[in-house]
Structures are given as structure tokens and as C-alpha cells.
Short mmCIF file of C-alpha atoms and ligand atoms in Angstrom, two decimals:
data_model
loop_
_atom_site.label_atom_id
_atom_site.label_comp_id
_atom_site.label_asym_id
_atom_site.label_seq_id
_atom_site.Cartn_x
_atom_site.Cartn_y
_atom_site.Cartn_z
CA MET A 1040 -0.08 0.15 -0.24
CA THR A 1041 1.41 3.41 -0.98
CA ALA A 1042 1.21 6.31 1.52
CA ILE A 1043 -1.24 8.81 0.29
CA ASN A 1044 -0.99 12.48 1.31
CA PHE A 1045 -4.49 13.34 2.52
CA PRO A 1046 -5.18 17.09 2.31
CA ASP A 1047 -4.91 18.99 5.68
CA VAL A 1048 -8.54 19.91 6.04
CA ASP A 1049 -11.06 20.38 8.70
CA TYR A 1050 -11.85 16.83 9.90
CA GLY A 1051 -13.48 17.97 12.85
CA ALA A 1052 -16.30 19.66 11.03
CA ARG A 1053 -16.73 16.27 8.78
CA ILE A 1054 -16.93 14.52 12.15
CA ASP A 1055 -19.48 16.97 13.26
CA ARG A 1056 -21.34 16.48 10.09
CA ALA A 1057 -21.37 12.76 10.59
CA ARG A 1058 -22.72 12.95 14.11
CA THR A 1059 -25.56 15.08 12.76
CA GLU A 1060 -26.36 12.27 10.23
CA MET A 1061 -25.97 9.63 13.14
CA ALA A 1062 -28.52 11.60 15.48
CA ARG A 1063 -30.95 11.61 12.20
CA ARG A 1064 -30.61 8.26 11.89
CA GLY A 1065 -30.87 7.12 15.67
CA LEU A 1066 -27.27 5.75 15.51
CA ASP A 1067 -25.46 5.46 18.78
CA ALA A 1068 -22.07 4.71 16.85
CA LEU A 1069 -20.28 4.72 13.46
CA LEU A 1070 -17.59 2.15 12.88
CA LEU A 1071 -15.17 2.52 10.00
CA SER A 1072 -12.24 0.52 8.91
CA VAL A 1073 -10.75 -0.42 5.48
CA GLY A 1074 -11.74 1.85 2.57
CA SER A 1075 -12.42 5.46 1.90
CA ASP A 1076 -14.98 6.57 4.68
CA LEU A 1077 -12.37 6.70 7.60
CA PRO A 1078 -9.83 8.76 5.56
CA TYR A 1079 -12.63 11.04 4.79
CA LEU A 1080 -13.44 11.46 8.39
CA THR A 1081 -9.71 11.22 9.92
CA GLY A 1082 -7.02 11.71 6.88
CA TYR A 1083 -6.12 8.19 7.91
CA GLU A 1084 -6.43 5.14 5.56
CA ALA A 1085 -6.57 1.77 7.41
CA MET A 1086 -4.24 -1.10 6.10
CA PRO A 1087 -6.31 -3.80 4.91
CA LEU A 1088 -4.66 -6.43 7.09
CA GLU A 1089 -5.71 -9.06 9.69
CA ARG A 1090 -4.78 -6.48 12.65
CA LEU A 1091 -7.95 -4.48 13.20
CA THR A 1092 -7.96 -0.53 12.50
CA MET A 1093 -11.18 1.15 13.12
CA GLY A 1094 -12.58 4.51 13.95
CA VAL A 1095 -15.20 4.73 16.37
CA ILE A 1096 -17.51 7.95 16.24
CA THR A 1097 -20.18 8.21 19.02
CA PRO A 1098 -22.11 11.39 19.89
CA THR A 1099 -19.46 12.61 22.37
CA ASP A 1100 -16.11 10.82 21.42
CA SER A 1101 -14.20 9.92 18.27
CA THR A 1102 -11.42 7.34 18.52
CA LEU A 1103 -8.96 5.72 16.28
CA VAL A 1104 -8.25 2.09 17.43
CA VAL A 1105 -4.95 1.37 15.52
CA PRO A 1106 -2.26 -1.62 15.67
CA GLN A 1107 0.59 -0.15 17.84
CA LEU A 1108 2.97 -0.85 14.98
CA GLU A 1109 0.97 1.47 12.56
CA ALA A 1110 0.31 4.30 15.08
CA PRO A 1111 3.58 6.20 13.80
CA ARG A 1112 1.76 6.59 10.53
CA VAL A 1113 -1.25 8.53 11.96
CA VAL A 1114 -1.18 12.30 11.51
CA ASP A 1115 -2.75 14.15 14.48
CA ARG A 1116 -5.67 16.07 13.21
CA GLY A 1117 -6.71 17.40 16.63
CA CYS A 1118 -10.14 15.74 16.40
CA PHE A 1119 -10.00 12.46 17.55
CA ASP A 1120 -8.05 10.34 20.16
CA VAL A 1121 -5.62 7.44 19.29
CA ILE A 1122 -5.63 4.01 21.04
CA PRO A 1123 -2.83 1.99 19.80
CA TRP A 1124 -3.09 -1.61 20.55
CA ALA A 1125 -0.30 -4.01 21.44
CA GLU A 1126 0.07 -7.36 19.94
CA THR A 1127 -1.27 -9.25 22.96
CA GLU A 1128 -4.44 -7.01 23.36
CA ASP A 1129 -7.87 -7.59 21.91
CA PRO A 1130 -8.86 -4.69 19.62
CA VAL A 1131 -12.54 -5.97 19.19
CA GLY A 1132 -12.93 -5.74 23.06
CA ILE A 1133 -11.49 -2.10 22.82
CA VAL A 1134 -14.07 -1.02 20.11
CA GLN A 1135 -16.83 -2.74 21.87
CA GLY A 1136 -15.83 -0.65 25.13
CA LEU A 1137 -15.86 2.30 23.28
CA MET A 1138 -19.45 1.90 21.49
CA GLY A 1139 -21.76 2.13 23.93
CA GLY A 1140 -25.63 2.23 23.00
CA ALA A 1141 -27.69 -0.05 20.90
CA THR A 1142 -27.27 0.79 17.48
CA ALA A 1143 -24.09 0.98 15.19
CA ALA A 1144 -23.44 1.54 11.73
CA ILE A 1145 -20.49 -0.09 10.13
CA GLY A 1146 -18.51 0.38 7.16
CA ALA A 1147 -19.64 -1.54 4.21
CA GLN A 1148 -15.86 -2.65 3.57
CA THR A 1149 -14.97 -3.78 6.94
CA TRP A 1150 -13.84 -7.39 6.98
CA SER A 1151 -16.64 -9.53 8.13
CA LEU A 1152 -14.45 -11.65 10.48
CA PHE A 1153 -14.58 -8.23 12.52
CA LEU A 1154 -17.99 -7.48 12.14
CA VAL A 1155 -18.93 -11.28 13.38
CA ARG A 1156 -16.38 -10.72 16.21
CA LEU A 1157 -18.06 -7.42 17.33
CA GLN A 1158 -21.69 -9.18 17.08
CA GLN A 1159 -20.38 -11.87 19.29
CA ALA A 1160 -18.91 -9.44 21.83
CA ALA A 1161 -22.00 -7.02 21.87
CA PRO A 1162 -24.99 -9.38 21.17
CA GLY A 1163 -27.34 -6.38 22.41
CA VAL A 1164 -26.32 -4.20 19.52
CA THR A 1165 -27.97 -3.89 16.37
CA PHE A 1166 -25.41 -3.57 13.47
CA SER A 1167 -26.40 -1.76 10.13
CA ASP A 1168 -24.33 -0.76 7.25
CA ALA A 1169 -23.14 2.82 7.07
CA THR A 1170 -23.09 3.13 3.52
CA ASP A 1171 -25.92 5.48 3.50
CA VAL A 1172 -24.59 7.75 6.18
CA MET A 1173 -21.34 8.23 4.64
CA LYS A 1174 -22.99 8.58 1.13
CA SER A 1175 -25.00 11.60 2.28
CA LEU A 1176 -21.71 13.19 3.28
CA ARG A 1177 -19.17 12.21 0.50
CA THR A 1178 -21.39 12.48 -2.54
CA ILE A 1179 -21.34 16.11 -2.43
CA LYS A 1180 -17.76 17.54 -2.74
CA ASP A 1181 -16.45 20.70 -0.96
CA VAL A 1182 -14.27 23.39 -2.78
CA GLU A 1183 -11.07 21.49 -1.33
CA GLU A 1184 -12.01 18.12 -2.70
CA ILE A 1185 -13.22 19.86 -6.22
CA GLU A 1186 -9.66 21.37 -6.36
CA LEU A 1187 -7.95 17.92 -5.79
CA LEU A 1188 -10.14 16.33 -8.44
CA ARG A 1189 -9.29 19.32 -10.95
CA ARG A 1190 -5.58 19.06 -10.28
CA ALA A 1191 -5.63 15.12 -10.59
CA GLY A 1192 -7.56 15.61 -13.93
CA ALA A 1193 -4.96 17.99 -15.22
CA ALA A 1194 -2.15 15.72 -14.24
CA VAL A 1195 -3.65 12.85 -16.24
CA ASP A 1196 -4.14 15.29 -19.22
CA ARG A 1197 -0.69 16.08 -19.21
CA VAL A 1198 0.27 12.35 -19.59
CA VAL A 1199 -2.34 12.29 -22.62
CA GLY A 1200 -0.26 15.15 -24.05
CA ARG A 1201 2.69 13.25 -23.78
CA LEU A 1202 1.15 10.21 -25.30
CA ARG A 1203 -0.14 11.68 -28.33
CA SER A 1204 3.53 12.39 -29.49
CA MET A 1205 4.74 8.92 -28.49
CA ARG A 1206 5.35 5.87 -30.89
CA PHE A 1207 2.87 3.20 -30.37
CA SER A 1208 3.55 0.61 -33.09
CA GLY A 1209 6.11 -1.97 -31.95
CA GLN A 1210 5.19 -1.80 -28.31
CA SER A 1211 3.36 -4.34 -26.53
CA GLU A 1212 0.35 -3.37 -24.57
CA ALA A 1213 2.09 -4.00 -21.23
CA ALA A 1214 5.25 -1.95 -22.17
CA LEU A 1215 2.83 0.93 -23.15
CA ALA A 1216 0.70 0.66 -19.86
CA ARG A 1217 4.27 0.60 -17.79
CA GLN A 1218 4.89 4.20 -19.41
CA VAL A 1219 1.59 5.37 -18.64
CA MET A 1220 1.89 4.33 -14.89
CA GLU A 1221 5.15 6.15 -14.60
CA MET A 1222 4.02 9.23 -16.48
CA THR A 1223 1.05 9.36 -13.87
CA VAL A 1224 3.14 9.29 -10.99
CA GLU A 1225 5.73 11.78 -12.52
CA GLU A 1226 2.94 14.27 -13.22
CA GLY A 1227 2.13 14.57 -9.67
CA HIS A 1228 0.03 11.41 -8.45
CA ASP A 1229 0.75 9.82 -5.03
CA VAL A 1230 0.28 6.24 -6.85
CA ALA A 1231 -0.95 5.14 -10.40
CA THR A 1232 -3.81 2.66 -9.40
CA PHE A 1233 -4.85 1.45 -12.84
CA HIS A 1234 -4.00 1.50 -16.57
CA ILE A 1235 -5.77 -0.14 -19.42
CA VAL A 1236 -4.15 -0.35 -22.82
CA ALA A 1237 -6.27 -2.29 -25.19
CA SER A 1238 -5.01 -2.46 -28.93
CA GLY A 1239 -6.92 -3.87 -31.86
CA PRO A 1240 -9.63 -6.51 -31.24
CA ASN A 1241 -8.60 -6.45 -27.57
CA ALA A 1242 -10.30 -2.83 -27.53
CA ALA A 1243 -13.58 -4.47 -27.60
CA SER A 1244 -13.04 -5.66 -24.05
CA PRO A 1245 -13.60 -2.48 -21.85
CA HIS A 1246 -11.77 -3.54 -19.01
CA HIS A 1247 -9.04 -5.39 -20.88
CA GLU A 1248 -5.80 -6.29 -19.19
CA PRO A 1249 -2.79 -5.14 -21.09
CA ALA A 1250 -0.63 -8.19 -21.92
CA GLY A 1251 1.96 -9.10 -24.57
CA ARG A 1252 0.07 -8.15 -27.71
CA GLU A 1253 2.34 -6.07 -29.89
CA ILE A 1254 0.52 -2.75 -31.42
CA VAL A 1255 1.02 -2.77 -35.16
CA ASP A 1256 -0.02 -0.50 -37.75
CA GLY A 1257 -3.66 -0.06 -38.31
CA ASP A 1258 -4.62 -0.77 -34.63
CA CYS A 1259 -7.17 1.39 -32.36
CA VAL A 1260 -5.40 1.85 -29.04
CA VAL A 1261 -7.93 2.55 -26.03
CA VAL A 1262 -5.99 3.87 -23.07
CA ASP A 1263 -7.96 4.39 -19.64
CA PHE A 1264 -5.83 5.18 -16.65
CA GLY A 1265 -5.70 7.01 -13.43
CA GLY A 1266 -4.27 7.19 -10.02
CA ARG A 1267 -4.67 9.14 -6.78
CA PHE A 1268 -3.99 12.58 -6.06
CA GLY A 1269 -3.97 13.67 -2.42
CA GLY A 1270 -6.17 10.86 -1.90
CA TYR A 1271 -8.69 11.69 -4.92
CA CYS A 1272 -8.93 10.02 -8.18
CA SER A 1273 -8.39 10.53 -11.63
CA ASP A 1274 -9.76 8.56 -14.43
CA THR A 1275 -9.78 9.48 -18.09
CA THR A 1276 -9.83 7.42 -21.56
CA ARG A 1277 -8.46 8.62 -24.86
CA THR A 1278 -8.50 6.55 -28.01
CA PHE A 1279 -5.59 6.57 -30.30
CA HIS A 1280 -5.06 5.05 -33.73
CA VAL A 1281 -1.87 3.92 -35.29
CA GLY A 1282 -2.13 5.44 -38.68
CA GLU A 1283 -5.27 6.37 -40.56
CA PRO A 1284 -8.58 4.46 -39.53
CA THR A 1285 -11.04 2.83 -41.82
CA ALA A 1286 -13.92 4.89 -42.93
CA GLU A 1287 -16.17 2.66 -40.51
CA TYR A 1288 -14.00 3.31 -37.68
CA ALA A 1289 -13.90 7.02 -38.28
CA GLU A 1290 -17.56 7.18 -38.66
CA ALA A 1291 -18.35 5.48 -35.58
CA PHE A 1292 -15.70 7.75 -33.75
CA SER A 1293 -17.36 10.81 -34.68
CA ALA A 1294 -20.73 9.45 -33.31
CA LEU A 1295 -19.07 8.60 -29.92
CA HIS A 1296 -17.45 12.07 -29.83
CA ALA A 1297 -20.70 13.42 -30.28
CA ALA A 1298 -22.30 10.94 -27.61
CA GLN A 1299 -19.83 12.01 -25.18
CA LEU A 1300 -20.39 15.84 -25.53
CA ALA A 1301 -24.25 15.17 -25.53
CA GLY A 1302 -23.73 13.32 -22.08
CA THR A 1303 -21.63 16.26 -20.49
CA ALA A 1304 -23.99 18.82 -22.14
CA ALA A 1305 -27.12 17.06 -20.30
CA ALA A 1306 -25.34 16.97 -16.96
CA GLY A 1307 -26.17 19.90 -14.50
CA PRO A 1308 -28.05 20.80 -11.08
CA GLY A 1309 -31.71 19.23 -11.04
CA VAL A 1310 -30.99 16.71 -13.67
CA VAL A 1311 -31.99 13.06 -13.33
CA ALA A 1312 -29.04 10.52 -13.21
CA GLU A 1313 -30.36 8.34 -15.72
CA ASP A 1314 -31.44 11.05 -18.04
CA ILE A 1315 -27.78 11.84 -18.62
CA ASP A 1316 -27.02 8.31 -19.54
CA ARG A 1317 -29.89 8.27 -22.00
CA ALA A 1318 -28.93 11.68 -23.62
CA SER A 1319 -25.59 9.93 -24.50
CA ARG A 1320 -27.20 6.66 -25.34
CA CYS A 1321 -29.68 8.16 -27.72
CA VAL A 1322 -26.77 9.79 -30.07
CA LEU A 1323 -25.22 6.21 -30.63
CA ALA A 1324 -28.62 4.48 -31.01
CA GLU A 1325 -29.49 6.91 -33.80
CA ALA A 1326 -26.20 6.46 -35.36
CA GLY A 1327 -26.56 2.52 -35.50
CA TRP A 1328 -24.18 1.79 -32.59
CA GLY A 1329 -26.58 1.43 -29.60
CA GLU A 1330 -26.32 -2.08 -29.26
CA TRP A 1331 -22.39 -2.17 -29.05
CA PHE A 1332 -22.65 0.49 -25.77
CA ILE A 1333 -22.62 -2.26 -23.34
CA HIS A 1334 -22.14 -0.43 -19.94
CA ARG A 1335 -23.49 2.47 -17.95
CA LEU A 1336 -22.41 6.07 -19.06
CA GLY A 1337 -20.61 6.83 -15.87
CA HIS A 1338 -19.88 6.55 -12.16
CA GLY A 1339 -19.22 9.12 -9.29
CA ILE A 1340 -15.60 9.43 -8.22
CA GLY A 1341 -13.74 10.81 -5.27
CA LEU A 1342 -11.71 9.22 -2.69
CA ASP A 1343 -12.88 6.05 -4.45
CA GLY A 1344 -12.52 5.44 -8.19
CA HIS A 1345 -16.06 4.14 -8.34
CA GLU A 1346 -18.70 5.64 -5.96
CA ASP A 1347 -22.15 7.21 -5.97
CA PRO A 1348 -23.79 8.85 -8.13
CA TYR A 1349 -24.03 6.25 -11.15
CA LEU A 1350 -25.24 7.64 -14.44
CA VAL A 1351 -27.39 4.37 -15.29
CA GLU A 1352 -30.83 3.66 -16.60
CA GLY A 1353 -32.86 3.21 -13.37
CA ASN A 1354 -31.23 5.77 -11.18
CA LYS A 1355 -33.58 8.49 -10.19
CA GLU A 1356 -31.03 10.23 -8.24
CA VAL A 1357 -31.12 14.13 -8.96
CA LEU A 1358 -27.71 15.71 -9.54
CA GLN A 1359 -26.61 18.54 -7.15
CA PRO A 1360 -23.92 21.01 -7.35
CA GLY A 1361 -20.67 19.38 -5.94
CA MET A 1362 -21.22 15.89 -7.53
CA ALA A 1363 -18.39 14.57 -9.54
CA PHE A 1364 -18.63 11.74 -12.27
CA SER A 1365 -17.27 10.30 -15.28
CA ILE A 1366 -18.80 10.62 -18.86
CA GLU A 1367 -17.61 7.99 -20.73
CA PRO A 1368 -19.55 6.38 -23.64
CA GLY A 1369 -17.87 3.63 -25.77
CA ILE A 1370 -18.43 1.25 -28.67
CA TYR A 1371 -17.30 -2.18 -28.51
CA VAL A 1372 -17.54 -4.53 -31.75
CA PRO A 1373 -16.35 -8.20 -30.45
CA ASP A 1374 -13.54 -9.43 -32.21
CA LYS A 1375 -13.05 -6.20 -34.21
CA TRP A 1376 -12.39 -3.05 -32.37
CA GLY A 1377 -13.40 -0.54 -29.38
CA MET A 1378 -13.30 2.99 -28.75
CA ARG A 1379 -14.30 5.25 -25.49
CA ILE A 1380 -13.94 8.53 -24.38
CA GLU A 1381 -13.91 9.60 -20.60
CA ASP A 1382 -13.83 12.86 -18.74
CA ILE A 1383 -14.62 13.62 -15.16
CA VAL A 1384 -17.06 16.05 -14.92
CA VAL A 1385 -18.45 18.27 -11.79
CA CYS A 1386 -21.96 19.40 -11.40
CA THR A 1387 -21.87 23.14 -10.84
CA GLU A 1388 -24.40 25.79 -9.61
CA ASP A 1389 -25.16 26.71 -13.11
CA GLY A 1390 -24.27 23.67 -15.18
CA ARG A 1391 -20.90 21.61 -15.25
CA GLU A 1392 -17.18 21.72 -15.59
CA SER A 1393 -15.12 19.02 -17.30
CA LEU A 1394 -12.25 18.36 -15.33
CA ASN A 1395 -10.35 16.64 -18.30
CA THR A 1396 -9.68 18.87 -21.11
CA SER A 1397 -7.12 17.25 -23.32
CA PRO A 1398 -8.22 16.96 -27.00
CA ARG A 1399 -11.13 14.20 -27.16
CA ASP A 1400 -10.36 13.70 -31.19
CA LEU A 1401 -8.99 10.44 -32.54
CA ALA A 1402 -5.42 10.83 -31.89
CA ILE A 1403 -3.30 9.49 -34.84
CA VAL A 1404 -0.04 8.03 -33.63
CA GLU A 1405 2.86 6.40 -35.41
ZN1 ZN B 1950 -11.70 4.96 -16.91
ZN1 ZN B 1951 -14.44 5.38 -15.22
#
């Protein structure tokens, strides 16, 4: 696990907002372990290990229970106590002692091992899933969060700029993916978290894992990548072509480009999430490519690469200023080719802001 430099923001205010949500829902304790909910409230990310790390928020106290050997990693934010536990101590007992009350919401990514032990240690407590509590806090980003997403977006855009002048043919997908990763870190990310390089027929698989295939003249190449910047995620996709594309590919790409713009233009405050998906999908359907757009239009993004809100048929959630999400239509023709364009977009008071502004055209490379 790479150390992430979480920003120095007012975590105390976030914990207070969590307490307001807890009161509204009649919760006596909020228990957060692995995942992004804990760093959102404390600036500390739990190691995903068999040693328990758990933030315990009650109406009066907030405490981070952490393995003693990891305690030196904790940055004092002035708004929670730290209880380091030694190898011979029982962390579940310590958490149970801090909880009190009869109802507790627990982070969705907490290992079931610890939930089961807590249930055994505190049989009178009713446990629920903390997802909704945390979603209500995390979905709408504040100005500091949006600035980190903006800087993350600018960093991956610089990588795209460098890619546009690179030679693709003769390289394996894996070799190009390694360079994408290195450039993602060079441009300011704490860590590169994923890198899809899908060439030729492999591009028909949206989540293709780059392998040994050598990129050759006439290939399309979908590059989808991102990392974490001050804890916040970047995620962008651009499509490249080695040499000039066929007429069919060029025609499909212009429909895709129009669909991406239509999705972005549809986003804004008060708009229903599924309507944005539909606005983009209609463009591809009318151009005859609808059946090959096989995934939702987008996902929310923040401390997690995929989080609420999801832009998908059936999601009636209404967009509000501060929500951040991807707009990423694609066309995937099995065994032939694929293409995708992806930007991160933030809903603003009067519309939207694209956090990725690198050219969206089909980049012709050597
Ligand atoms: Zn992506
Ligand atoms: Zn994405």
C-alpha cells in the first residue's frame, strides 16, 4: 500500500456532520475500517490487514483504534483520540468498550471477520450498513475536494499530451501501460492505480488487462488510466489510432465523440442521473451503434474510483452541485475493435465543469 498524502482539511467539521447524520438516523456509533470512509473523516487510511484498525465515532467521542506498530503513520488532526493496541491485546474488546448504545452502523468494506467478532462481543447491539450515512456526506464534494479532483484531472491530461507524441507501433500493450503508470506518477499523483491499454480487437473488452500483444499499424488503442492525487482519484480515457482509421471506424468515432459531448451537455443541477445516460445513449442509437454500448455512462468519483452517483438507467437520483462523475460512452464490436472517451465532470451551480480537457479527437499516432 502506497502512503497517500491526504489533505490538511477540517476533519473535525466532517466528524460533526457525521454526528448530525447519526442523530438523524438514531445511531449510537459509527464504526469505520478499511476503505475511504475512514480517511474522509480522519485523513487516515486503514491498512487492509488482519490487525484491526477502526474509527469509532459516538455522539461525544471520536477514537482511532490502531495497531501499535501502525500508530506512527497517524497524523494528529486534533479531532480524534488514538488508542494504539499491542500485539497481545484484543482490539475488538477495545472497540466494544468505546461503542456504548444499542445501534451501530459499520463501514461496508470492513472485513466480515471483525463484524462477526463484534456481534459476538456485543450481542445487544444492532448493526447496520454505514453506506447511506457516509454517502450523504461524501457525494457532494466541497471546494477543497473539487480542487484536488481538478488537479488530478490536469495531471492525467498532461500524460495524454505526452502519449499523443509517442510511438505506439512495435510496443507491447504491457510496455505502454508501464509507461502510462510512470508518467501518471511523474505528473504528480501519489500512486497510479490502474492502466488499461487495449489494442486492436482487445479494445472490444472495456476492462481489458494489458498483455503481450504487440501494437501494429492499423490498430486502435484505448488507453484508460488514473491514480490518486492527495487521496482523490483521476480517471480518463482517450482513443488512439496507429495510422489512418478505416471509414467505418472514423464514422463510429465521430458518433462516439458526439455522444460524449451530449452526455456532458445534459449534466447539471436538478437533472436525473438516468437522463444523462439516456442523452448520450440516444446519440449512439441513432447512429446505429447503440447495441455495442454495453455499459452505463458513468460513475461517481472522489476518494474512491467508483462511487455514487452512478449514471445508469434506473437511477432516479437528482444531481446537485458538487457531485463528480465520469461521462464515458464507448463502442465495442467483438473481435474487431473498440473505442471510448472519458472525462470527469463536476456538477456546478449553473451547469458543469469538465475536469479533463485534453483533446477528445481520435489521436493519430505512429
Ligand atoms: Zn476509466
Ligand atoms: Zn471511469
